[in-house]
Amino acid sequence: MHVNTHAVTDCVIVINCGSSSLKFALLPMAGESIHLKGLAERLGTPEAVLHTEHDGIKRQNRIPHATHREALQAAAGMMEGLRPRAIGHRVVHGGERFTGAVRIDDEVMAAIGQCASLAPLHNPANLTGVKTARELFPDLPQVAVFDTAFHQTLPEKAWLYAIPRSYYEKLGVRRYGFHGTSHHYVALESARLLGKPLEQTNIITMHLGNGCSACAVRNGRSVDTTMGLTPSEGLVMGTRSGDVDPALHQFLQDQTGMRLSEITAVLNSQSGLLGISGLSNDMRTLADAARDGHQRARLAIDVFCYRLAKSVCGLMAALDTIDALVFTGGIGENSAGVRSLTIAQMKIYGVIIDETKNTSHGRNDRGVISSAESRIPCMVVPTNEELMIARETLRLIS
Ligand code: AMP
């Protein structure tokens, strides 16, 4: 398959590399829409497949046993008519070292490798993406955009765990926060919609997708967030438990004989919406089932929304004033029911939803889904992490 364009278009390639997957998107340098995007998954297995989407047309190509390099090569083969000028990589963990995006060189790669103990599933995979892209496109500048960077402005009282300080000093045990690229993008978009400079914008953003986190943004900067040392802390997610009693691991080990790694796997991949409902980690499936009377699906949604409301109310402590509560991510952007149920549990703050606006996801009202009487406006602001990575990449290479 080739992309047919008459004029050559200068593009930024955005890469998000996982251990057995590689997501990519091409964004024209002049403009903000995604030109071509794709996902190669199950890499290294006989079932490896490349899904692509160009101008709304979806395609699937089998690429049995393909490596990351071969997947990226296959993607590059589709870029006829497009001239890649730079590559932006999503990197999950930047530790305390990276407070913003950076141009990638050997030293930066080594530093990303050093953060791998904090994100053993993600950083090595992200590095594979960087190495592969450097091999295939040796002349293009490459940029790393970190999930943690936006949260490096947290004050110490927000990032320090109440455990002996030596664990922080020796091992870097502290709260880092994730989804930073999304929270940052949504903060910028919210400021624009509110008609305020980012530096004067105070909001709480809720990124609700397969992973979920909320963030308190004070004068445009992240000052607290629900995820911590790892993306397991905080809200209820698709398959992750979020916060549990720190004594839970010991209890389960004593009672069941499970190993620590098994308990961690249960909390990461069999918990959350899936664990409560026993049915699915997918909010759409749960909403349909709840409508049909599935009690545990209903309960999963109830727990999800209650815990979210409770966390958002907690994040209010980080702000003196608030311009809006902002929903984003697959669930936040699309589930009127989740938004409604969450907001209904914040009555004490005088938050009132407008169900007509909510049902249309705020699309006709500059994102607003709350009523004129609401003491805090509520909004839906679609996230766009690829665009944010492309923008950061362009900023750094120009
Ligand atoms: P993300 O990780 O941002 O792609 O979000 C994935 C989550 O969004 C899944 O739980 C989906 O079920 C949920 N989602 C997507 N579309 C809808 C929808 N129309 N209604 C409810 N949930 C949705």
Short mmCIF file of C-alpha atoms and ligand atoms in Angstrom, two decimals:
data_model
loop_
_atom_site.label_atom_id
_atom_site.label_comp_id
_atom_site.label_asym_id
_atom_site.label_seq_id
_atom_site.Cartn_x
_atom_site.Cartn_y
_atom_site.Cartn_z
CA MET A 1 0.00 0.00 0.00
CA HIS A 2 1.25 3.49 -0.77
CA VAL A 3 0.02 6.86 0.30
CA ASN A 4 -0.94 8.79 -2.80
CA THR A 5 -0.25 12.45 -2.48
CA HIS A 6 0.64 14.75 -5.33
CA ALA A 7 2.97 17.10 -3.50
CA VAL A 8 5.61 15.85 -1.07
CA THR A 9 4.53 16.60 2.47
CA ASP A 10 7.01 17.22 5.29
CA CYS A 11 6.06 15.08 8.28
CA VAL A 12 6.95 14.22 11.83
CA ILE A 13 6.88 10.52 12.73
CA VAL A 14 5.58 9.75 16.20
CA ILE A 15 6.56 6.37 17.64
CA ASN A 16 5.23 4.59 20.71
CA CYS A 17 7.08 1.32 21.07
CA GLY A 18 5.94 -1.46 23.40
CA SER A 19 7.60 -4.80 24.12
CA SER A 20 5.71 -6.60 21.33
CA SER A 21 4.02 -3.69 19.58
CA LEU A 22 4.88 -0.53 17.71
CA LYS A 23 2.42 2.30 17.23
CA PHE A 24 3.24 5.07 14.79
CA ALA A 25 1.63 8.18 13.37
CA LEU A 26 2.67 10.67 10.72
CA LEU A 27 1.66 14.26 11.20
CA PRO A 28 2.29 16.93 8.57
CA MET A 29 4.58 19.68 9.86
CA ALA A 30 2.19 22.32 8.59
CA GLY A 31 -1.08 21.23 10.19
CA GLU A 32 -2.29 19.21 13.07
CA SER A 33 -4.17 16.26 11.60
CA ILE A 34 -2.83 12.72 11.54
CA HIS A 35 -1.97 11.68 7.97
CA LEU A 36 -1.23 8.01 8.42
CA LYS A 37 -1.24 5.92 11.54
CA GLY A 38 -0.62 2.31 12.35
CA LEU A 39 -0.15 -0.34 14.95
CA ALA A 40 2.06 -3.39 14.56
CA GLU A 41 1.30 -5.94 17.25
CA ARG A 42 2.27 -9.44 18.37
CA LEU A 43 5.73 -8.74 16.95
CA GLY A 44 8.11 -11.68 17.00
CA THR A 45 5.24 -14.19 16.76
CA PRO A 46 3.66 -15.98 13.77
CA GLU A 47 0.55 -13.80 14.30
CA ALA A 48 2.36 -10.47 13.89
CA VAL A 49 0.10 -8.00 12.09
CA LEU A 50 0.28 -4.41 10.91
CA HIS A 51 -2.93 -2.35 11.08
CA THR A 52 -2.87 0.99 9.29
CA GLU A 53 -5.32 3.79 8.73
CA HIS A 54 -4.99 6.45 6.08
CA ASP A 55 -7.74 8.94 5.24
CA GLY A 56 -10.22 6.80 7.17
CA ILE A 57 -9.35 3.66 5.18
CA LYS A 58 -8.27 0.80 7.42
CA ARG A 59 -5.98 -2.00 6.27
CA GLN A 60 -4.40 -5.07 7.83
CA ASN A 61 -1.22 -6.78 6.63
CA ARG A 62 0.15 -9.97 8.12
CA ILE A 63 3.86 -9.67 8.88
CA PRO A 64 4.64 -13.10 10.42
CA HIS A 65 7.61 -13.12 12.84
CA ALA A 66 8.36 -9.46 12.06
CA THR A 67 10.70 -7.68 14.46
CA HIS A 68 10.30 -4.05 15.55
CA ARG A 69 12.76 -3.12 12.82
CA GLU A 70 10.81 -4.95 10.13
CA ALA A 71 7.55 -3.43 11.33
CA LEU A 72 9.01 0.06 11.13
CA GLN A 73 10.47 -0.77 7.74
CA ALA A 74 7.03 -1.87 6.55
CA ALA A 75 5.61 1.39 7.86
CA ALA A 76 8.36 3.36 6.10
CA GLY A 77 7.39 1.63 2.86
CA MET A 78 4.00 3.35 3.09
CA MET A 79 5.42 6.82 3.32
CA GLU A 80 5.71 7.52 -0.39
CA GLY A 81 4.86 11.16 -0.98
CA LEU A 82 5.73 11.96 2.62
CA ARG A 83 9.09 13.29 3.72
CA PRO A 84 9.85 12.48 7.37
CA ARG A 85 11.82 15.36 8.93
CA ALA A 86 12.01 14.28 12.56
CA ILE A 87 10.94 11.49 14.88
CA GLY A 88 9.29 11.91 18.28
CA HIS A 89 9.24 8.99 20.70
CA ARG A 90 6.95 8.42 23.63
CA VAL A 91 9.10 7.37 26.58
CA VAL A 92 7.28 6.27 29.71
CA HIS A 93 9.75 7.03 32.49
CA GLY A 94 12.09 9.98 32.62
CA GLY A 95 12.76 9.74 36.37
CA GLU A 96 13.86 13.04 37.94
CA ARG A 97 16.36 13.63 35.16
CA PHE A 98 13.91 14.72 32.45
CA THR A 99 11.60 17.64 33.15
CA GLY A 100 10.71 18.11 29.50
CA ALA A 101 11.26 16.68 26.03
CA VAL A 102 14.88 16.34 24.81
CA ARG A 103 16.81 15.73 21.61
CA ILE A 104 18.07 12.14 21.72
CA ASP A 105 21.80 11.44 21.72
CA ASP A 106 23.89 8.59 23.17
CA GLU A 107 23.90 10.16 26.61
CA VAL A 108 20.11 10.58 26.64
CA MET A 109 19.72 6.97 25.57
CA ALA A 110 21.92 5.85 28.44
CA ALA A 111 19.85 7.94 30.87
CA ILE A 112 16.59 6.42 29.56
CA GLY A 113 18.19 3.00 30.11
CA GLN A 114 19.04 4.00 33.69
CA CYS A 115 15.37 4.78 34.36
CA ALA A 116 14.45 1.22 33.31
CA SER A 117 14.44 -0.08 36.90
CA LEU A 118 11.48 2.28 37.48
CA ALA A 119 9.59 1.07 34.36
CA PRO A 120 10.98 -2.37 33.51
CA LEU A 121 8.17 -3.19 31.07
CA HIS A 122 8.21 0.12 29.24
CA ASN A 123 11.58 1.88 29.06
CA PRO A 124 13.52 -0.99 27.44
CA ALA A 125 10.77 -1.27 24.80
CA ASN A 126 10.83 2.50 24.23
CA LEU A 127 14.61 2.26 23.76
CA THR A 128 14.12 -0.48 21.18
CA GLY A 129 11.96 1.99 19.25
CA VAL A 130 14.65 4.67 19.44
CA LYS A 131 17.42 2.29 18.34
CA THR A 132 15.36 0.94 15.46
CA ALA A 133 14.41 4.41 14.26
CA ARG A 134 18.03 5.58 14.47
CA GLU A 135 19.11 2.62 12.33
CA LEU A 136 16.42 3.15 9.71
CA PHE A 137 16.54 6.94 9.67
CA PRO A 138 20.13 7.81 10.68
CA ASP A 139 19.89 11.37 9.36
CA LEU A 140 16.70 12.40 11.16
CA PRO A 141 16.72 14.23 14.50
CA GLN A 142 14.97 12.25 17.23
CA VAL A 143 13.23 13.54 20.31
CA ALA A 144 12.06 11.80 23.50
CA VAL A 145 8.82 12.96 25.12
CA PHE A 146 8.33 11.58 28.63
CA ASP A 147 5.09 10.54 30.33
CA THR A 148 6.52 11.68 33.65
CA ALA A 149 7.96 15.07 32.61
CA PHE A 150 4.84 17.23 33.10
CA HIS A 151 4.64 16.07 36.74
CA GLN A 152 8.19 17.09 37.64
CA THR A 153 6.70 20.34 39.00
CA LEU A 154 4.98 18.49 41.88
CA PRO A 155 5.99 19.97 45.24
CA GLU A 156 7.85 17.61 47.58
CA LYS A 157 4.83 17.23 49.89
CA ALA A 158 2.94 15.75 46.92
CA TRP A 159 5.63 13.39 45.65
CA LEU A 160 7.17 12.10 48.86
CA TYR A 161 5.89 8.79 50.29
CA ALA A 162 5.66 8.59 54.08
CA ILE A 163 8.36 5.90 54.29
CA PRO A 164 12.00 6.13 55.40
CA ARG A 165 13.69 8.76 53.26
CA SER A 166 16.63 6.50 52.41
CA TYR A 167 14.41 4.62 49.90
CA TYR A 168 14.02 7.83 47.97
CA GLU A 169 17.68 8.79 48.28
CA LYS A 170 19.09 5.40 47.36
CA LEU A 171 16.48 3.97 45.01
CA GLY A 172 14.45 6.91 43.74
CA VAL A 173 11.26 5.68 45.44
CA ARG A 174 8.84 8.61 45.13
CA ARG A 175 5.68 9.52 43.25
CA TYR A 176 6.39 10.40 39.59
CA GLY A 177 2.98 10.39 37.91
CA PHE A 178 2.21 9.35 34.31
CA HIS A 179 -0.01 10.33 31.35
CA GLY A 180 1.83 13.66 31.54
CA THR A 181 1.72 14.25 27.78
CA SER A 182 -2.06 13.88 27.84
CA HIS A 183 -2.61 16.01 30.97
CA HIS A 184 -0.33 18.71 29.50
CA TYR A 185 -2.08 18.71 26.12
CA VAL A 186 -5.51 18.82 27.75
CA ALA A 187 -4.42 21.66 30.05
CA LEU A 188 -3.31 23.68 27.00
CA GLU A 189 -6.56 22.95 25.16
CA SER A 190 -8.66 23.75 28.23
CA ALA A 191 -6.86 27.07 28.68
CA ARG A 192 -7.57 27.90 25.04
CA LEU A 193 -11.25 26.99 25.40
CA LEU A 194 -11.52 28.94 28.66
CA GLY A 195 -9.87 31.95 26.98
CA LYS A 196 -7.08 32.14 29.59
CA PRO A 197 -3.30 32.00 29.41
CA LEU A 198 -2.05 28.58 30.56
CA GLU A 199 -0.11 30.24 33.41
CA GLN A 200 -3.41 31.43 34.90
CA THR A 201 -5.33 28.21 34.35
CA ASN A 202 -6.36 26.06 37.34
CA ILE A 203 -8.08 22.79 36.54
CA ILE A 204 -8.33 19.13 37.42
CA THR A 205 -7.86 16.86 34.40
CA MET A 206 -9.14 13.28 34.38
CA HIS A 207 -7.52 10.98 31.82
CA LEU A 208 -9.84 7.97 31.74
CA GLY A 209 -8.81 5.30 29.26
CA ASN A 210 -7.54 1.77 29.82
CA GLY A 211 -5.20 3.43 32.29
CA CYS A 212 -6.69 6.23 34.38
CA SER A 213 -5.19 9.16 36.25
CA ALA A 214 -6.24 12.59 37.42
CA CYS A 215 -4.04 15.66 37.76
CA ALA A 216 -4.32 18.97 39.60
CA VAL A 217 -3.03 21.76 37.38
CA ARG A 218 -2.23 24.99 39.21
CA ASN A 219 -1.31 28.00 37.08
CA GLY A 220 -0.66 25.65 34.17
CA ARG A 221 1.66 23.28 36.07
CA SER A 222 1.03 19.83 37.48
CA VAL A 223 1.00 20.04 41.28
CA ASP A 224 -0.45 16.63 42.13
CA THR A 225 -1.56 13.49 40.36
CA THR A 226 -3.01 10.12 41.26
CA MET A 227 -0.36 7.78 39.81
CA GLY A 228 2.84 7.28 41.76
CA LEU A 229 6.09 5.35 41.52
CA THR A 230 4.40 3.22 38.88
CA PRO A 231 1.19 3.58 36.84
CA SER A 232 -0.54 1.21 39.30
CA GLU A 233 -1.36 3.79 41.98
CA GLY A 234 -4.57 5.79 42.23
CA LEU A 235 -7.82 5.36 40.35
CA VAL A 236 -9.64 2.15 39.42
CA MET A 237 -8.63 1.27 35.83
CA GLY A 238 -9.55 -1.31 33.19
CA THR A 239 -7.51 -4.15 34.71
CA ARG A 240 -5.53 -2.33 37.45
CA SER A 241 -6.78 -2.09 41.01
CA GLY A 242 -5.44 1.38 41.74
CA ASP A 243 -4.97 2.11 45.46
CA VAL A 244 -5.18 -0.84 47.84
CA ASP A 245 -4.10 -1.33 51.43
CA PRO A 246 -0.28 -1.56 51.50
CA ALA A 247 -0.71 -4.66 53.69
CA LEU A 248 -2.67 -6.47 50.99
CA HIS A 249 0.35 -8.20 49.43
CA GLN A 250 1.40 -9.73 52.74
CA PHE A 251 -2.14 -10.81 53.51
CA LEU A 252 -2.62 -12.52 50.14
CA GLN A 253 0.77 -14.18 50.35
CA ASP A 254 0.01 -15.54 53.84
CA GLN A 255 -3.47 -16.74 52.91
CA THR A 256 -2.83 -18.15 49.43
CA GLY A 257 0.89 -18.84 49.19
CA MET A 258 1.05 -16.77 46.03
CA ARG A 259 4.38 -15.22 45.13
CA LEU A 260 4.79 -11.44 45.14
CA SER A 261 5.11 -11.38 41.36
CA GLU A 262 1.84 -13.30 41.02
CA ILE A 263 0.03 -10.91 43.33
CA THR A 264 1.40 -7.96 41.37
CA ALA A 265 0.19 -9.57 38.15
CA VAL A 266 -3.31 -10.00 39.62
CA LEU A 267 -3.42 -6.35 40.73
CA ASN A 268 -2.21 -5.20 37.29
CA SER A 269 -4.07 -7.39 34.87
CA GLN A 270 -7.02 -9.08 36.57
CA SER A 271 -8.32 -6.29 38.77
CA GLY A 272 -10.04 -2.94 38.23
CA LEU A 273 -13.24 -2.98 36.15
CA LEU A 274 -12.48 -6.54 35.04
CA GLY A 275 -11.92 -7.83 38.56
CA ILE A 276 -15.07 -6.28 40.00
CA SER A 277 -17.37 -7.14 37.10
CA GLY A 278 -15.93 -10.56 36.28
CA LEU A 279 -17.01 -9.63 32.76
CA SER A 280 -14.79 -7.10 30.97
CA ASN A 281 -12.27 -4.30 31.31
CA ASP A 282 -14.08 -2.37 28.58
CA MET A 283 -16.40 0.40 29.74
CA ARG A 284 -18.65 0.03 26.68
CA THR A 285 -19.26 -3.65 27.40
CA LEU A 286 -19.94 -2.87 31.07
CA ALA A 287 -22.34 -0.02 30.31
CA ASP A 288 -24.34 -2.29 27.96
CA ALA A 289 -24.35 -5.14 30.49
CA ALA A 290 -25.39 -2.84 33.34
CA ARG A 291 -28.28 -1.61 31.21
CA ASP A 292 -29.32 -5.25 30.77
CA GLY A 293 -29.31 -5.79 34.53
CA HIS A 294 -25.81 -7.27 35.09
CA GLN A 295 -25.31 -6.43 38.79
CA ARG A 296 -21.54 -6.71 38.93
CA ALA A 297 -21.11 -4.59 35.80
CA ARG A 298 -23.22 -1.93 37.54
CA LEU A 299 -21.09 -2.27 40.67
CA ALA A 300 -17.85 -1.94 38.68
CA ILE A 301 -19.07 1.34 37.19
CA ASP A 302 -20.23 2.52 40.64
CA VAL A 303 -16.86 1.81 42.24
CA PHE A 304 -15.02 3.40 39.29
CA CYS A 305 -17.03 6.63 39.50
CA TYR A 306 -17.05 6.86 43.30
CA ARG A 307 -13.29 6.38 43.54
CA LEU A 308 -12.80 8.94 40.78
CA ALA A 309 -15.02 11.51 42.52
CA LYS A 310 -13.22 10.87 45.82
CA SER A 311 -9.79 11.36 44.20
CA VAL A 312 -10.84 14.52 42.41
CA CYS A 313 -12.17 15.94 45.68
CA GLY A 314 -8.79 15.06 47.23
CA LEU A 315 -6.90 16.86 44.46
CA MET A 316 -8.86 20.04 45.27
CA ALA A 317 -6.52 20.38 48.26
CA ALA A 318 -3.75 21.26 45.79
CA LEU A 319 -5.66 24.26 44.38
CA ASP A 320 -6.84 27.61 45.75
CA THR A 321 -9.20 28.24 42.89
CA ILE A 322 -10.55 26.15 40.02
CA ASP A 323 -11.65 27.02 36.48
CA ALA A 324 -12.90 23.60 35.37
CA LEU A 325 -13.06 19.85 35.85
CA VAL A 326 -11.94 18.30 32.58
CA PHE A 327 -12.69 14.79 31.25
CA THR A 328 -10.55 13.11 28.58
CA GLY A 329 -9.46 9.65 27.29
CA GLY A 330 -11.66 6.95 25.75
CA ILE A 331 -14.02 6.83 28.74
CA GLY A 332 -13.80 10.50 29.68
CA GLU A 333 -14.58 11.63 26.12
CA ASN A 334 -17.30 9.12 25.32
CA SER A 335 -19.11 7.94 28.42
CA ALA A 336 -21.80 10.44 29.39
CA GLY A 337 -22.90 7.96 32.07
CA VAL A 338 -19.51 7.88 33.83
CA ARG A 339 -19.28 11.68 33.78
CA SER A 340 -22.80 12.07 35.11
CA LEU A 341 -22.36 9.56 37.93
CA THR A 342 -18.98 11.03 38.92
CA ILE A 343 -20.21 14.61 39.01
CA ALA A 344 -23.31 13.56 40.97
CA GLN A 345 -20.97 12.58 43.83
CA MET A 346 -19.40 16.04 44.06
CA LYS A 347 -22.56 17.91 45.09
CA ILE A 348 -20.75 19.41 48.06
CA TYR A 349 -18.74 21.51 45.59
CA GLY A 350 -21.90 22.77 43.88
CA VAL A 351 -21.10 20.99 40.61
CA ILE A 352 -24.20 20.58 38.42
CA ILE A 353 -24.25 18.75 35.11
CA ASP A 354 -26.38 19.74 32.10
CA GLU A 355 -27.55 16.38 30.76
CA THR A 356 -28.31 17.70 27.27
CA LYS A 357 -24.80 19.10 26.91
CA ASN A 358 -23.36 15.99 28.56
CA THR A 359 -25.11 13.66 26.15
CA SER A 360 -23.61 15.54 23.20
CA HIS A 361 -20.17 15.41 24.93
CA GLY A 362 -20.03 19.22 25.04
CA ARG A 363 -19.40 19.31 21.30
CA ASN A 364 -21.72 22.25 20.65
CA ASP A 365 -20.66 24.18 23.75
CA ARG A 366 -16.84 24.54 23.60
CA GLY A 367 -16.56 21.35 25.62
CA VAL A 368 -18.81 22.52 28.48
CA ILE A 369 -21.16 19.88 29.95
CA SER A 370 -22.19 21.66 33.18
CA SER A 371 -25.14 23.95 33.73
CA ALA A 372 -24.78 27.74 34.00
CA GLU A 373 -25.45 27.45 37.77
CA SER A 374 -22.61 25.00 38.40
CA ARG A 375 -20.03 26.51 40.77
CA ILE A 376 -17.31 24.68 38.84
CA PRO A 377 -17.62 24.32 35.06
CA CYS A 378 -17.15 20.76 33.73
CA MET A 379 -15.75 20.09 30.28
CA VAL A 380 -14.90 17.32 27.82
CA VAL A 381 -11.61 17.97 26.02
CA PRO A 382 -10.38 15.20 23.66
CA THR A 383 -6.74 14.35 24.20
CA ASN A 384 -4.19 13.98 21.40
CA GLU A 385 -0.89 12.58 22.63
CA GLU A 386 0.50 12.09 19.10
CA LEU A 387 -0.07 15.74 18.28
CA MET A 388 1.55 16.81 21.54
CA ILE A 389 4.60 14.63 20.83
CA ALA A 390 4.82 16.01 17.28
CA ARG A 391 4.61 19.58 18.57
CA GLU A 392 7.29 18.98 21.18
CA THR A 393 9.48 17.35 18.53
CA LEU A 394 9.11 20.32 16.20
CA ARG A 395 9.80 22.76 19.03
CA LEU A 396 13.05 21.01 19.85
CA ILE A 397 14.38 20.67 16.30
CA SER A 398 13.57 24.20 15.16
P1 AMP B 1 -8.35 4.60 25.65
O1 AMP B 1 -7.34 3.80 26.43
O2 AMP B 1 -8.21 6.08 25.87
O3 AMP B 1 -8.44 4.23 24.20
O4 AMP B 1 -9.79 4.23 26.27
C1 AMP B 1 -10.29 2.93 26.27
C2 AMP B 1 -11.56 2.89 27.10
O5 AMP B 1 -12.51 3.83 26.57
C3 AMP B 1 -12.26 1.53 27.11
O6 AMP B 1 -12.68 1.21 28.43
C4 AMP B 1 -13.46 1.79 26.23
O7 AMP B 1 -14.55 0.95 26.58
C5 AMP B 1 -13.77 3.21 26.56
N1 AMP B 1 -14.67 3.78 25.55
C6 AMP B 1 -14.43 4.06 24.26
N2 AMP B 1 -15.55 4.49 23.65
C7 AMP B 1 -16.53 4.49 24.59
C8 AMP B 1 -17.91 4.83 24.59
N3 AMP B 1 -18.52 5.25 23.49
N4 AMP B 1 -18.59 4.69 25.75
C9 AMP B 1 -17.99 4.26 26.87
N5 AMP B 1 -16.70 3.92 26.93
C10 AMP B 1 -15.98 4.03 25.80
#
